[in-house]
């Protein structure tokens, strides 16, 4: 409780400032004076002690309530430095990933042409992603802006990871219930190495029912780990330029096996 209070106080004090969101424009300068001593518009500078307190407090809060996305976000930012460096390097070494780092696209409602996406054929990435958003009543605008990553480029990598999370649900054919979220976390843990994902993949199964846990361990989990470990880096896909691509073709390109048939049946019964 004390850690949670400290965390809330820290966030309240710092978040009273007026921040603008990260733009999708190409980054032109790393001069911190451009943002009054900040590395990017939403940056909140912290020292190692503060980061440790934030990591512990947000970790406790996230364990108590996995749907506290704000706490999950803080945990990811304060523990993921080394993993973000590796992800950034993978993007730099991939032509499409490098283009993303240069152009800095954002996946927001303001950047999506929903009318055009709704007119795409069934089975295309854009149409299935829009269907996922509609059926699960989620929006890409719910993804919090990065605050505690002390490097401008790594902050964008973390932001991009957050904004493609729902696209991973679409690629993997996973719903947003607890089983689906845990399965995606197993994939992300193998794919990104982010401590937040590893923690979620490890502790998430505790909240599953017996039948869901059995399904995870016998079928869904091995598939998610195998796919995440061998797939092309999912941050290296310029999804905004691939809305018309067939979803199955994109899975093949990424080296992701289709989800087990039993998962489709489980999702239909859940609906």
mmCIF file of N, CA and C in Angstrom, residues 118-216:
data_model
loop_
_atom_site.group_PDB
_atom_site.id
_atom_site.type_symbol
_atom_site.label_atom_id
_atom_site.label_comp_id
_atom_site.label_asym_id
_atom_site.label_seq_id
_atom_site.Cartn_x
_atom_site.Cartn_y
_atom_site.Cartn_z
ATOM 1 N N UNK A 118 -12.673 -0.211 -43.624
ATOM 2 C CA UNK A 118 -13.922 -0.978 -43.572
ATOM 3 C C UNK A 118 -14.329 -1.496 -44.944
ATOM 4 N N UNK A 119 -13.797 -0.864 -46.004
ATOM 5 C CA UNK A 119 -14.127 -1.289 -47.364
ATOM 6 C C UNK A 119 -13.191 -2.378 -47.882
ATOM 7 N N UNK A 120 -12.156 -2.705 -47.117
ATOM 8 C CA UNK A 120 -11.214 -3.741 -47.533
ATOM 9 C C UNK A 120 -11.873 -5.111 -47.437
ATOM 10 N N UNK A 121 -11.411 -6.083 -48.206
ATOM 11 C CA UNK A 121 -12.036 -7.416 -48.175
ATOM 12 C C UNK A 121 -11.768 -8.147 -46.870
ATOM 13 N N UNK A 122 -12.677 -9.027 -46.505
ATOM 14 C CA UNK A 122 -12.470 -9.880 -45.341
ATOM 15 C C UNK A 122 -11.176 -10.667 -45.521
ATOM 16 N N UNK A 123 -10.429 -10.806 -44.435
ATOM 17 C CA UNK A 123 -9.168 -11.534 -44.503
ATOM 18 C C UNK A 123 -7.962 -10.650 -44.710
ATOM 19 N N UNK A 124 -8.195 -9.369 -45.048
ATOM 20 C CA UNK A 124 -7.076 -8.439 -45.173
ATOM 21 C C UNK A 124 -6.684 -7.930 -43.789
ATOM 22 N N UNK A 125 -5.449 -7.504 -43.653
ATOM 23 C CA UNK A 125 -4.966 -7.028 -42.362
ATOM 24 C C UNK A 125 -5.797 -5.859 -41.853
ATOM 25 N N UNK A 126 -6.040 -4.881 -42.714
ATOM 26 C CA UNK A 126 -6.773 -3.701 -42.281
ATOM 27 C C UNK A 126 -8.189 -4.003 -41.849
ATOM 28 N N UNK A 127 -8.887 -4.857 -42.614
ATOM 29 C CA UNK A 127 -10.288 -5.173 -42.273
ATOM 30 C C UNK A 127 -10.355 -5.990 -40.996
ATOM 31 N N UNK A 128 -9.443 -6.937 -40.813
ATOM 32 C CA UNK A 128 -9.476 -7.779 -39.618
ATOM 33 C C UNK A 128 -9.040 -7.000 -38.375
ATOM 34 N N UNK A 129 -8.108 -6.061 -38.543
ATOM 35 C CA UNK A 129 -7.706 -5.213 -37.419
ATOM 36 C C UNK A 129 -8.872 -4.328 -36.985
ATOM 37 N N UNK A 130 -9.569 -3.737 -37.955
ATOM 38 C CA UNK A 130 -10.729 -2.911 -37.626
ATOM 39 C C UNK A 130 -11.813 -3.743 -36.973
ATOM 40 N N UNK A 131 -12.015 -4.974 -37.448
ATOM 41 C CA UNK A 131 -12.997 -5.860 -36.845
ATOM 42 C C UNK A 131 -12.628 -6.159 -35.386
ATOM 43 N N UNK A 132 -11.331 -6.382 -35.145
ATOM 44 C CA UNK A 132 -10.876 -6.636 -33.781
ATOM 45 C C UNK A 132 -11.196 -5.444 -32.875
ATOM 46 N N UNK A 133 -10.927 -4.229 -33.346
ATOM 47 C CA UNK A 133 -11.194 -3.035 -32.544
ATOM 48 C C UNK A 133 -12.686 -2.912 -32.249
ATOM 49 N N UNK A 134 -13.522 -3.178 -33.246
ATOM 50 C CA UNK A 134 -14.961 -3.021 -33.080
ATOM 51 C C UNK A 134 -15.535 -4.092 -32.158
ATOM 52 N N UNK A 135 -15.150 -5.348 -32.375
ATOM 53 C CA UNK A 135 -15.715 -6.443 -31.583
ATOM 54 C C UNK A 135 -15.289 -6.373 -30.124
ATOM 55 N N UNK A 136 -14.079 -5.895 -29.863
ATOM 56 C CA UNK A 136 -13.572 -5.844 -28.492
ATOM 57 C C UNK A 136 -13.703 -4.466 -27.859
ATOM 58 N N UNK A 137 -14.261 -3.526 -28.633
ATOM 59 C CA UNK A 137 -14.505 -2.167 -28.134
ATOM 60 C C UNK A 137 -13.242 -1.546 -27.550
ATOM 61 N N UNK A 138 -12.181 -1.616 -28.309
ATOM 62 C CA UNK A 138 -10.918 -1.009 -27.901
ATOM 63 C C UNK A 138 -10.510 0.018 -28.948
ATOM 64 N N UNK A 139 -9.586 0.879 -28.573
ATOM 65 C CA UNK A 139 -9.107 1.923 -29.466
ATOM 66 C C UNK A 139 -7.606 2.074 -29.309
ATOM 67 N N UNK A 140 -6.887 2.332 -30.389
ATOM 68 C CA UNK A 140 -5.439 2.538 -30.271
ATOM 69 C C UNK A 140 -5.088 3.780 -29.466
ATOM 70 N N UNK A 141 -6.052 4.696 -29.306
ATOM 71 C CA UNK A 141 -5.780 5.915 -28.544
ATOM 72 C C UNK A 141 -5.661 5.659 -27.049
ATOM 73 N N UNK A 142 -5.978 4.442 -26.610
ATOM 74 C CA UNK A 142 -5.879 4.130 -25.181
ATOM 75 C C UNK A 142 -4.444 3.837 -24.752
ATOM 76 N N UNK A 143 -3.526 3.736 -25.694
ATOM 77 C CA UNK A 143 -2.132 3.438 -25.363
ATOM 78 C C UNK A 143 -1.442 4.687 -24.819
ATOM 79 N N UNK A 144 -0.937 4.570 -23.590
ATOM 80 C CA UNK A 144 -0.329 5.720 -22.926
ATOM 81 C C UNK A 144 0.958 6.148 -23.620
ATOM 82 N N UNK A 145 1.255 7.444 -23.547
ATOM 83 C CA UNK A 145 2.517 7.943 -24.068
ATOM 84 C C UNK A 145 3.654 7.569 -23.119
ATOM 85 N N UNK A 146 4.809 7.292 -23.687
ATOM 86 C CA UNK A 146 5.990 6.914 -22.911
ATOM 87 C C UNK A 146 6.476 8.119 -22.120
ATOM 88 N N UNK A 147 6.911 7.884 -20.873
ATOM 89 C CA UNK A 147 7.365 8.970 -20.008
ATOM 90 C C UNK A 147 8.734 8.741 -19.378
ATOM 91 N N UNK A 148 9.053 7.500 -19.015
ATOM 92 C CA UNK A 148 10.206 7.262 -18.154
ATOM 93 C C UNK A 148 11.400 6.618 -18.852
ATOM 94 N N UNK A 149 11.387 6.536 -20.177
ATOM 95 C CA UNK A 149 12.521 5.993 -20.924
ATOM 96 C C UNK A 149 13.483 7.139 -21.220
ATOM 97 N N UNK A 150 14.718 7.044 -20.761
ATOM 98 C CA UNK A 150 15.668 8.151 -20.849
ATOM 99 C C UNK A 150 16.490 8.123 -22.131
ATOM 100 N N UNK A 151 15.830 7.895 -23.237
ATOM 101 C CA UNK A 151 16.460 7.948 -24.541
ATOM 102 C C UNK A 151 15.353 8.149 -25.562
ATOM 103 N N UNK A 152 15.487 9.165 -26.384
ATOM 104 C CA UNK A 152 14.402 9.532 -27.295
ATOM 105 C C UNK A 152 14.059 8.422 -28.276
ATOM 106 N N UNK A 153 15.078 7.787 -28.862
ATOM 107 C CA UNK A 153 14.830 6.746 -29.847
ATOM 108 C C UNK A 153 14.241 5.501 -29.195
ATOM 109 N N UNK A 154 14.743 5.136 -28.025
ATOM 110 C CA UNK A 154 14.195 3.980 -27.325
ATOM 111 C C UNK A 154 12.765 4.237 -26.867
ATOM 112 N N UNK A 155 12.465 5.490 -26.552
ATOM 113 C CA UNK A 155 11.096 5.837 -26.170
ATOM 114 C C UNK A 155 10.146 5.572 -27.328
ATOM 115 N N UNK A 156 10.586 5.887 -28.544
ATOM 116 C CA UNK A 156 9.728 5.599 -29.695
ATOM 117 C C UNK A 156 9.561 4.091 -29.895
ATOM 118 N N UNK A 157 10.631 3.325 -29.697
ATOM 119 C CA UNK A 157 10.535 1.870 -29.837
ATOM 120 C C UNK A 157 9.482 1.329 -28.870
ATOM 121 N N UNK A 158 9.500 1.813 -27.627
ATOM 122 C CA UNK A 158 8.497 1.383 -26.652
ATOM 123 C C UNK A 158 7.101 1.816 -27.085
ATOM 124 N N UNK A 159 6.977 3.043 -27.594
ATOM 125 C CA UNK A 159 5.681 3.526 -28.057
ATOM 126 C C UNK A 159 5.159 2.672 -29.201
ATOM 127 N N UNK A 160 6.046 2.333 -30.125
ATOM 128 C CA UNK A 160 5.648 1.509 -31.265
ATOM 129 C C UNK A 160 5.204 0.127 -30.798
ATOM 130 N N UNK A 161 5.929 -0.443 -29.838
ATOM 131 C CA UNK A 161 5.547 -1.750 -29.289
ATOM 132 C C UNK A 161 4.121 -1.693 -28.745
ATOM 133 N N UNK A 162 3.805 -0.637 -27.993
ATOM 134 C CA UNK A 162 2.463 -0.518 -27.420
ATOM 135 C C UNK A 162 1.400 -0.426 -28.505
ATOM 136 N N UNK A 163 1.695 0.347 -29.533
ATOM 137 C CA UNK A 163 0.672 0.608 -30.530
ATOM 138 C C UNK A 163 0.463 -0.549 -31.498
ATOM 139 N N UNK A 164 1.381 -1.500 -31.561
ATOM 140 C CA UNK A 164 1.165 -2.676 -32.408
ATOM 141 C C UNK A 164 0.608 -3.850 -31.591
ATOM 142 N N UNK A 165 0.393 -3.641 -30.283
ATOM 143 C CA UNK A 165 -0.098 -4.743 -29.439
ATOM 144 C C UNK A 165 -1.420 -5.294 -29.956
ATOM 145 N N UNK A 166 -2.349 -4.415 -30.303
ATOM 146 C CA UNK A 166 -3.641 -4.887 -30.807
ATOM 147 C C UNK A 166 -3.490 -5.555 -32.166
ATOM 148 N N UNK A 167 -2.512 -5.140 -32.938
ATOM 149 C CA UNK A 167 -2.235 -5.808 -34.213
ATOM 150 C C UNK A 167 -1.714 -7.220 -33.977
ATOM 151 N N UNK A 168 -0.998 -7.420 -32.874
ATOM 152 C CA UNK A 168 -0.550 -8.772 -32.535
ATOM 153 C C UNK A 168 -1.747 -9.653 -32.195
ATOM 154 N N UNK A 169 -2.715 -9.093 -31.488
ATOM 155 C CA UNK A 169 -3.946 -9.846 -31.233
ATOM 156 C C UNK A 169 -4.575 -10.284 -32.555
ATOM 157 N N UNK A 170 -4.568 -9.382 -33.532
ATOM 158 C CA UNK A 170 -5.142 -9.696 -34.837
ATOM 159 C C UNK A 170 -4.328 -10.764 -35.552
ATOM 160 N N UNK A 171 -3.015 -10.611 -35.554
ATOM 161 C CA UNK A 171 -2.148 -11.589 -36.213
ATOM 162 C C UNK A 171 -2.252 -12.965 -35.576
ATOM 163 N N UNK A 172 -2.365 -12.992 -34.256
ATOM 164 C CA UNK A 172 -2.391 -14.257 -33.530
ATOM 165 C C UNK A 172 -3.800 -14.822 -33.388
ATOM 166 N N UNK A 173 -4.809 -14.031 -33.743
ATOM 167 C CA UNK A 173 -6.183 -14.500 -33.629
ATOM 168 C C UNK A 173 -6.635 -14.653 -32.186
ATOM 169 N N UNK A 174 -6.126 -13.784 -31.303
ATOM 170 C CA UNK A 174 -6.423 -13.907 -29.876
ATOM 171 C C UNK A 174 -7.427 -12.856 -29.412
ATOM 172 N N UNK A 175 -8.409 -13.247 -28.619
ATOM 173 C CA UNK A 175 -9.355 -12.283 -28.046
ATOM 174 C C UNK A 175 -8.700 -11.509 -26.902
ATOM 175 N N UNK A 176 -9.452 -10.602 -26.300
ATOM 176 C CA UNK A 176 -8.903 -9.778 -25.219
ATOM 177 C C UNK A 176 -9.274 -10.307 -23.841
ATOM 178 N N UNK A 177 -9.787 -11.537 -23.746
ATOM 179 C CA UNK A 177 -10.029 -12.105 -22.427
ATOM 180 C C UNK A 177 -8.687 -12.509 -21.801
ATOM 181 N N UNK A 178 -8.722 -13.003 -20.565
ATOM 182 C CA UNK A 178 -7.479 -13.282 -19.847
ATOM 183 C C UNK A 178 -6.627 -14.321 -20.569
ATOM 184 N N UNK A 179 -7.254 -15.347 -21.109
ATOM 185 C CA UNK A 179 -6.509 -16.379 -21.828
ATOM 186 C C UNK A 179 -5.818 -15.791 -23.050
ATOM 187 N N UNK A 180 -6.552 -14.970 -23.808
ATOM 188 C CA UNK A 180 -5.976 -14.353 -24.991
ATOM 189 C C UNK A 180 -4.827 -13.428 -24.652
ATOM 190 N N UNK A 181 -4.981 -12.638 -23.578
ATOM 191 C CA UNK A 181 -3.912 -11.715 -23.181
ATOM 192 C C UNK A 181 -2.663 -12.468 -22.729
ATOM 193 N N UNK A 182 -2.857 -13.557 -21.997
ATOM 194 C CA UNK A 182 -1.705 -14.338 -21.541
ATOM 195 C C UNK A 182 -0.983 -14.958 -22.742
ATOM 196 N N UNK A 183 -1.753 -15.455 -23.699
ATOM 197 C CA UNK A 183 -1.139 -16.049 -24.889
ATOM 198 C C UNK A 183 -0.304 -15.025 -25.644
ATOM 199 N N UNK A 184 -0.844 -13.808 -25.797
ATOM 200 C CA UNK A 184 -0.094 -12.751 -26.468
ATOM 201 C C UNK A 184 1.157 -12.398 -25.671
ATOM 202 N N UNK A 185 1.055 -12.388 -24.334
ATOM 203 C CA UNK A 185 2.226 -12.092 -23.506
ATOM 204 C C UNK A 185 3.296 -13.168 -23.661
ATOM 205 N N UNK A 186 2.902 -14.437 -23.822
ATOM 206 C CA UNK A 186 3.891 -15.498 -24.061
ATOM 207 C C UNK A 186 4.603 -15.248 -25.385
ATOM 208 N N UNK A 187 3.850 -14.856 -26.396
ATOM 209 C CA UNK A 187 4.452 -14.537 -27.694
ATOM 210 C C UNK A 187 5.395 -13.342 -27.544
ATOM 211 N N UNK A 188 4.939 -12.283 -26.877
ATOM 212 C CA UNK A 188 5.752 -11.075 -26.723
ATOM 213 C C UNK A 188 6.998 -11.332 -25.887
ATOM 214 N N UNK A 189 6.885 -12.180 -24.882
ATOM 215 C CA UNK A 189 8.047 -12.490 -24.053
ATOM 216 C C UNK A 189 9.140 -13.137 -24.891
ATOM 217 N N UNK A 190 8.760 -14.095 -25.726
ATOM 218 C CA UNK A 190 9.734 -14.762 -26.587
ATOM 219 C C UNK A 190 10.241 -13.840 -27.685
ATOM 220 N N UNK A 191 9.400 -12.923 -28.141
ATOM 221 C CA UNK A 191 9.740 -12.042 -29.253
ATOM 222 C C UNK A 191 10.576 -10.840 -28.828
ATOM 223 N N UNK A 192 10.259 -10.221 -27.689
ATOM 224 C CA UNK A 192 10.881 -8.947 -27.306
ATOM 225 C C UNK A 192 11.892 -9.052 -26.172
ATOM 226 N N UNK A 193 11.707 -10.014 -25.269
ATOM 227 C CA UNK A 193 12.580 -10.098 -24.104
ATOM 228 C C UNK A 193 12.326 -9.022 -23.069
ATOM 229 N N UNK A 194 11.248 -8.258 -23.209
ATOM 230 C CA UNK A 194 10.933 -7.215 -22.230
ATOM 231 C C UNK A 194 10.564 -7.853 -20.890
ATOM 232 N N UNK A 195 11.198 -7.420 -19.782
ATOM 233 C CA UNK A 195 10.881 -7.998 -18.470
ATOM 234 C C UNK A 195 9.395 -7.945 -18.136
ATOM 235 N N UNK A 196 8.725 -6.867 -18.532
ATOM 236 C CA UNK A 196 7.296 -6.746 -18.275
ATOM 237 C C UNK A 196 6.526 -7.891 -18.926
ATOM 238 N N UNK A 197 6.906 -8.243 -20.152
ATOM 239 C CA UNK A 197 6.224 -9.333 -20.862
ATOM 240 C C UNK A 197 6.529 -10.672 -20.207
ATOM 241 N N UNK A 198 7.779 -10.859 -19.807
ATOM 242 C CA UNK A 198 8.165 -12.110 -19.149
ATOM 243 C C UNK A 198 7.416 -12.270 -17.832
ATOM 244 N N UNK A 199 7.296 -11.174 -17.073
ATOM 245 C CA UNK A 199 6.567 -11.230 -15.803
ATOM 246 C C UNK A 199 5.097 -11.555 -16.041
ATOM 247 N N UNK A 200 4.496 -10.905 -17.048
ATOM 248 C CA UNK A 200 3.095 -11.171 -17.354
ATOM 249 C C UNK A 200 2.870 -12.592 -17.828
ATOM 250 N N UNK A 201 3.823 -13.112 -18.622
ATOM 251 C CA UNK A 201 3.703 -14.481 -19.111
ATOM 252 C C UNK A 201 3.860 -15.488 -17.986
ATOM 253 N N UNK A 202 4.664 -15.141 -16.986
ATOM 254 C CA UNK A 202 4.920 -16.058 -15.869
ATOM 255 C C UNK A 202 3.777 -16.068 -14.858
ATOM 256 N N UNK A 203 3.271 -14.875 -14.534
ATOM 257 C CA UNK A 203 2.269 -14.771 -13.473
ATOM 258 C C UNK A 203 0.836 -14.750 -14.000
ATOM 259 N N UNK A 204 0.666 -14.431 -15.275
ATOM 260 C CA UNK A 204 -0.682 -14.376 -15.834
ATOM 261 C C UNK A 204 -1.473 -15.662 -15.691
ATOM 262 N N UNK A 205 -0.843 -16.837 -15.913
ATOM 263 C CA UNK A 205 -1.601 -18.089 -15.807
ATOM 264 C C UNK A 205 -2.231 -18.332 -14.441
ATOM 265 N N UNK A 206 -1.741 -17.647 -13.404
ATOM 266 C CA UNK A 206 -2.311 -17.831 -12.068
ATOM 267 C C UNK A 206 -3.788 -17.450 -12.046
ATOM 268 N N UNK A 207 -4.168 -16.500 -12.884
ATOM 269 C CA UNK A 207 -5.540 -15.999 -12.888
ATOM 270 C C UNK A 207 -6.471 -16.776 -13.821
ATOM 271 N N UNK A 208 -5.952 -17.800 -14.482
ATOM 272 C CA UNK A 208 -6.769 -18.567 -15.418
ATOM 273 C C UNK A 208 -7.565 -19.650 -14.705
ATOM 274 N N UNK A 209 -8.687 -20.009 -15.281
ATOM 275 C CA UNK A 209 -9.454 -21.145 -14.782
ATOM 276 C C UNK A 209 -8.704 -22.430 -15.105
ATOM 277 N N UNK A 210 -9.131 -23.523 -14.530
ATOM 278 C CA UNK A 210 -8.461 -24.799 -14.748
ATOM 279 C C UNK A 210 -8.509 -25.195 -16.222
ATOM 280 N N UNK A 211 -9.665 -25.022 -16.844
ATOM 281 C CA UNK A 211 -9.797 -25.408 -18.257
ATOM 282 C C UNK A 211 -8.943 -24.512 -19.155
ATOM 283 N N UNK A 212 -8.911 -23.216 -18.853
ATOM 284 C CA UNK A 212 -8.101 -22.301 -19.656
ATOM 285 C C UNK A 212 -6.613 -22.573 -19.462
ATOM 286 N N UNK A 213 -6.222 -22.875 -18.236
ATOM 287 C CA UNK A 213 -4.825 -23.192 -17.967
ATOM 288 C C UNK A 213 -4.402 -24.455 -18.707
ATOM 289 N N UNK A 214 -5.272 -25.432 -18.741
ATOM 290 C CA UNK A 214 -4.974 -26.668 -19.465
ATOM 291 C C UNK A 214 -4.801 -26.383 -20.957
ATOM 292 N N UNK A 215 -5.667 -25.539 -21.495
ATOM 293 C CA UNK A 215 -5.572 -25.172 -22.907
ATOM 294 C C UNK A 215 -4.281 -24.416 -23.186
ATOM 295 N N UNK A 216 -3.897 -23.531 -22.268
ATOM 296 C CA UNK A 216 -2.664 -22.765 -22.430
ATOM 297 C C UNK A 216 -1.442 -23.680 -22.432
#
